[in-house]
Amino acid sequence: MLLLQFSTSHYCRKARLALGYKRISYQVENLTPGLHILKLKPLTGLTTMPVLLPQIQGQPQAIADSTQIVKFLESYQPEPSLFLTNHEQQTEALMLEDWLDESIGTATRFVYYHFRAGDGKQIDPSLFSQMVIGVVRKQYGINDANVKLATDRLAIALAELSIRWQKSEYLVGESLSVADITAAALLSPLALIPQYRQGYPWLFERIVQIHQLCGEQLPPGLV
């Protein structure tokens, strides 16, 4: 299998965690933001990453979107499962995944790239890195006002996840689920931001544990 990705994308990290948890062998191809459209459009008709190319006879040519990739992996290799056997718990896990994907992952992106363009610029001041950051900020219209909204949204999310993860090892049920790997992936960029590292140590302990369980390299800031 081949995973088309941006090396820094937290949504691509989610797909890698799923592949790793299921111990599925795969390779990655890192694409350049902007130029990636030339490769993706003919494959999926979309411009978003990640995209999985199963490269297996009888399987789809390309699967776009991290949620759809996880669903495909569940059907392709059911065990170990990221879906819960209890229907109500699985519904809850999918609702959490959707909330994290559509709201919290976006909030993380806004806060992270705002930080990287300002106080965090010295993490990688190279021209290429700053160019990519500029492209992302322009693409999503990141500014002070929507970063403030994103910061407030993250505070609410972290309060909810704190209740769940400090009450149990898992966000839903009694085993790792799609909700856990989604949270671990989409919040991982916050590890480079000092205020989050200092304010939410339990979060990064759990992110490390999930990465180790999935055999995935730790995100920057946690290595």
GROMACS .gro file of C-alpha atoms in nm:
model
  223
    1MET     CA    1   0.000   0.000   0.000
    2LEU     CA    2   0.110   0.356  -0.068
    3LEU     CA    3   0.003   0.654   0.143
    4LEU     CA    4   0.012   0.991  -0.029
    5GLN     CA    5   0.062   1.254   0.237
    6PHE     CA    6   0.197   1.583   0.360
    7SER     CA    7   0.469   1.490   0.606
    8THR     CA    8   0.347   1.745   0.862
    9SER     CA    9  -0.028   1.682   0.829
   10HIS     CA   10  -0.205   1.563   1.144
   11TYR     CA   11  -0.480   1.405   0.930
   12CYS     CA   12  -0.214   1.199   0.753
   13ARG     CA   13  -0.081   1.102   1.095
   14LYS     CA   14  -0.425   0.963   1.176
   15ALA     CA   15  -0.407   0.735   0.872
   16ARG     CA   16  -0.055   0.620   0.970
   17LEU     CA   17  -0.172   0.537   1.323
   18ALA     CA   18  -0.452   0.322   1.180
   19LEU     CA   19  -0.215   0.143   0.942
   20GLY     CA   20   0.036   0.092   1.222
   21TYR     CA   21  -0.220  -0.038   1.469
   22LYS     CA   22  -0.328  -0.301   1.218
   23ARG     CA   23   0.036  -0.385   1.138
   24ILE     CA   24  -0.021  -0.328   0.768
   25SER     CA   25   0.293  -0.276   0.564
   26TYR     CA   26   0.289   0.045   0.360
   27GLN     CA   27   0.508   0.311   0.205
   28VAL     CA   28   0.463   0.687   0.201
   29GLU     CA   29   0.505   0.945  -0.071
   30ASN     CA   30   0.536   1.302   0.054
   31LEU     CA   31   0.380   1.558  -0.178
   32THR     CA   32   0.446   1.932  -0.192
   33PRO     CA   33   0.153   2.156  -0.086
   34GLY     CA   34   0.006   2.324  -0.390
   35LEU     CA   35   0.168   2.091  -0.641
   36HIS     CA   36  -0.010   1.795  -0.482
   37ILE     CA   37  -0.325   1.891  -0.671
   38LEU     CA   38  -0.170   1.773  -0.997
   39LYS     CA   39  -0.143   1.419  -0.860
   40LEU     CA   40  -0.461   1.401  -0.654
   41LYS     CA   41  -0.718   1.544  -0.893
   42PRO     CA   42  -0.689   1.259  -1.148
   43LEU     CA   43  -0.699   1.000  -0.868
   44THR     CA   44  -0.981   1.122  -0.646
   45GLY     CA   45  -1.128   1.438  -0.793
   46LEU     CA   46  -1.039   1.604  -0.461
   47THR     CA   47  -0.746   1.808  -0.334
   48THR     CA   48  -0.732   1.689   0.027
   49MET     CA   49  -0.487   1.451   0.193
   50PRO     CA   50  -0.427   1.175   0.290
   51VAL     CA   51  -0.496   0.940   0.001
   52LEU     CA   52  -0.434   0.565   0.027
   53LEU     CA   53  -0.349   0.360  -0.281
   54PRO     CA   54  -0.408  -0.004  -0.180
   55GLN     CA   55  -0.225  -0.134  -0.492
   56ILE     CA   56  -0.408  -0.465  -0.446
   57GLN     CA   57  -0.609  -0.638  -0.716
   58GLY     CA   58  -0.981  -0.622  -0.646
   59GLN     CA   59  -0.946  -0.321  -0.414
   60PRO     CA   60  -1.020   0.046  -0.493
   61GLN     CA   61  -0.752   0.234  -0.682
   62ALA     CA   62  -0.752   0.527  -0.440
   63ILE     CA   63  -0.921   0.611  -0.111
   64ALA     CA   64  -0.936   0.974  -0.004
   65ASP     CA   65  -1.000   1.113   0.346
   66SER     CA   66  -0.868   0.971   0.673
   67THR     CA   67  -1.215   0.856   0.787
   68GLN     CA   68  -1.271   0.661   0.467
   69ILE     CA   69  -0.921   0.513   0.492
   70VAL     CA   70  -0.996   0.381   0.843
   71LYS     CA   71  -1.324   0.230   0.720
   72PHE     CA   72  -1.142   0.061   0.432
   73LEU     CA   73  -0.875  -0.080   0.664
   74GLU     CA   74  -1.145  -0.219   0.893
   75SER     CA   75  -1.298  -0.413   0.605
   76TYR     CA   76  -0.963  -0.515   0.458
   77GLN     CA   77  -0.812  -0.634   0.787
   78PRO     CA   78  -1.070  -0.649   1.067
   79GLU     CA   79  -0.828  -0.739   1.346
   80PRO     CA   80  -0.714  -0.572   1.556
   81SER     CA   81  -1.025  -0.362   1.527
   82LEU     CA   82  -1.059   0.012   1.573
   83PHE     CA   83  -1.437  -0.029   1.574
   84LEU     CA   84  -1.615  -0.127   1.895
   85THR     CA   85  -1.844  -0.429   1.909
   86ASN     CA   86  -2.104  -0.249   2.120
   87HIS     CA   87  -2.328  -0.058   1.878
   88GLU     CA   88  -2.397   0.237   2.109
   89GLN     CA   89  -2.030   0.273   2.197
   90GLN     CA   90  -1.928   0.254   1.832
   91THR     CA   91  -2.182   0.522   1.742
   92GLU     CA   92  -2.035   0.741   2.017
   93ALA     CA   93  -1.681   0.676   1.892
   94LEU     CA   94  -1.780   0.774   1.537
   95MET     CA   95  -1.946   1.091   1.664
   96LEU     CA   96  -1.627   1.181   1.851
   97GLU     CA   97  -1.422   1.109   1.540
   98ASP     CA   98  -1.640   1.338   1.331
   99TRP     CA   99  -1.627   1.616   1.592
  100LEU     CA  100  -1.250   1.588   1.616
  101ASP     CA  101  -1.211   1.578   1.237
  102GLU     CA  102  -1.442   1.863   1.149
  103SER     CA  103  -1.394   2.099   1.443
  104ILE     CA  104  -1.095   2.021   1.662
  105GLY     CA  105  -0.853   1.921   1.388
  106THR     CA  106  -0.927   2.251   1.215
  107ALA     CA  107  -0.882   2.444   1.541
  108THR     CA  108  -0.548   2.273   1.597
  109ARG     CA  109  -0.436   2.369   1.246
  110PHE     CA  110  -0.522   2.736   1.303
  111VAL     CA  111  -0.346   2.755   1.641
  112TYR     CA  112  -0.042   2.559   1.525
  113TYR     CA  113   0.027   2.754   1.206
  114HIS     CA  114  -0.035   3.085   1.383
  115PHE     CA  115   0.228   2.981   1.639
  116ARG     CA  116   0.474   2.864   1.370
  117ALA     CA  117   0.446   3.198   1.191
  118GLY     CA  118   0.512   3.390   1.513
  119ASP     CA  119   0.673   3.273   1.837
  120GLY     CA  120   0.749   2.931   1.689
  121LYS     CA  121   0.920   3.056   1.375
  122GLN     CA  122   1.263   2.946   1.499
  123ILE     CA  123   1.154   2.581   1.507
  124ASP     CA  124   1.235   2.582   1.137
  125PRO     CA  125   1.317   2.925   0.994
  126SER     CA  126   1.413   2.783   0.653
  127LEU     CA  127   1.269   2.952   0.346
  128PHE     CA  128   1.085   2.636   0.237
  129SER     CA  129   0.925   2.584   0.579
  130GLN     CA  130   0.810   2.943   0.603
  131MET     CA  131   0.679   2.928   0.248
  132VAL     CA  132   0.466   2.623   0.333
  133ILE     CA  133   0.339   2.793   0.649
  134GLY     CA  134   0.248   3.100   0.444
  135VAL     CA  135   0.062   2.888   0.188
  136VAL     CA  136  -0.139   2.713   0.461
  137ARG     CA  137  -0.224   3.038   0.638
  138LYS     CA  138  -0.343   3.193   0.313
  139GLN     CA  139  -0.534   2.882   0.205
  140TYR     CA  140  -0.734   2.867   0.530
  141GLY     CA  141  -0.753   3.241   0.596
  142ILE     CA  142  -0.578   3.212   0.932
  143ASN     CA  143  -0.578   3.540   1.126
  144ASP     CA  144  -0.582   3.668   1.484
  145ALA     CA  145  -0.962   3.665   1.509
  146ASN     CA  146  -1.021   3.306   1.399
  147VAL     CA  147  -0.718   3.185   1.596
  148LYS     CA  148  -0.884   3.325   1.910
  149LEU     CA  149  -1.199   3.128   1.827
  150ALA     CA  150  -0.991   2.818   1.760
  151THR     CA  151  -0.811   2.856   2.093
  152ASP     CA  152  -1.144   2.874   2.277
  153ARG     CA  153  -1.268   2.568   2.089
  154LEU     CA  154  -0.956   2.373   2.187
  155ALA     CA  155  -1.004   2.464   2.553
  156ILE     CA  156  -1.355   2.314   2.547
  157ALA     CA  157  -1.232   2.004   2.365
  158LEU     CA  158  -0.944   1.944   2.604
  159ALA     CA  159  -1.177   1.976   2.902
  160GLU     CA  160  -1.402   1.705   2.754
  161LEU     CA  161  -1.113   1.475   2.663
  162SER     CA  162  -0.960   1.524   3.008
  163ILE     CA  163  -1.276   1.391   3.172
  164ARG     CA  164  -1.284   1.090   2.941
  165TRP     CA  165  -0.914   0.997   2.936
  166GLN     CA  166  -0.859   1.051   3.309
  167LYS     CA  167  -1.162   0.838   3.391
  168SER     CA  168  -1.059   0.557   3.155
  169GLU     CA  169  -0.767   0.453   2.937
  170TYR     CA  170  -0.992   0.491   2.634
  171LEU     CA  171  -1.226   0.766   2.516
  172VAL     CA  172  -1.508   0.517   2.459
  173GLY     CA  173  -1.548   0.159   2.577
  174GLU     CA  174  -1.270  -0.069   2.694
  175SER     CA  175  -1.037  -0.086   2.394
  176LEU     CA  176  -0.857   0.146   2.155
  177SER     CA  177  -1.097   0.290   1.900
  178VAL     CA  178  -1.104   0.525   1.607
  179ALA     CA  179  -1.183   0.804   1.855
  180ASP     CA  180  -0.853   0.753   2.039
  181ILE     CA  181  -0.630   0.752   1.732
  182THR     CA  182  -0.813   1.055   1.591
  183ALA     CA  183  -0.758   1.256   1.908
  184ALA     CA  184  -0.395   1.145   1.935
  185ALA     CA  185  -0.324   1.246   1.575
  186LEU     CA  186  -0.517   1.569   1.547
  187LEU     CA  187  -0.394   1.716   1.875
  188SER     CA  188  -0.031   1.610   1.827
  189PRO     CA  189   0.085   1.941   1.669
  190LEU     CA  190   0.017   2.112   2.002
  191ALA     CA  191   0.324   1.933   2.145
  192LEU     CA  192   0.545   2.207   1.998
  193ILE     CA  193   0.352   2.486   2.169
  194PRO     CA  194   0.486   2.548   2.525
  195GLN     CA  195   0.155   2.659   2.679
  196TYR     CA  196  -0.008   2.328   2.582
  197ARG     CA  197   0.287   2.110   2.682
  198GLN     CA  198   0.291   2.273   3.024
  199GLY     CA  199  -0.084   2.295   3.073
  200TYR     CA  200  -0.193   1.948   2.955
  201PRO     CA  201   0.074   1.690   3.047
  202TRP     CA  202  -0.185   1.409   3.060
  203LEU     CA  203  -0.272   1.474   2.694
  204PHE     CA  204   0.081   1.420   2.568
  205GLU     CA  205   0.131   1.115   2.789
  206ARG     CA  206  -0.168   0.956   2.617
  207ILE     CA  207  -0.053   1.068   2.272
  208VAL     CA  208   0.283   0.900   2.334
  209GLN     CA  209   0.116   0.580   2.455
  210ILE     CA  210  -0.108   0.557   2.146
  211HIS     CA  211   0.181   0.621   1.909
  212GLN     CA  212   0.384   0.348   2.077
  213LEU     CA  213   0.090   0.109   2.061
  214CYS     CA  214   0.054   0.180   1.687
  215GLY     CA  215   0.428   0.160   1.618
  216GLU     CA  216   0.426   0.515   1.482
  217GLN     CA  217   0.713   0.761   1.527
  218LEU     CA  218   0.641   1.022   1.791
  219PRO     CA  219   0.538   1.365   1.666
  220PRO     CA  220   0.778   1.664   1.688
  221GLY     CA  221   0.802   1.791   2.042
  222LEU     CA  222   0.757   1.446   2.194
  223VAL     CA  223   1.060   1.262   2.054
   0.00000   0.00000   0.00000
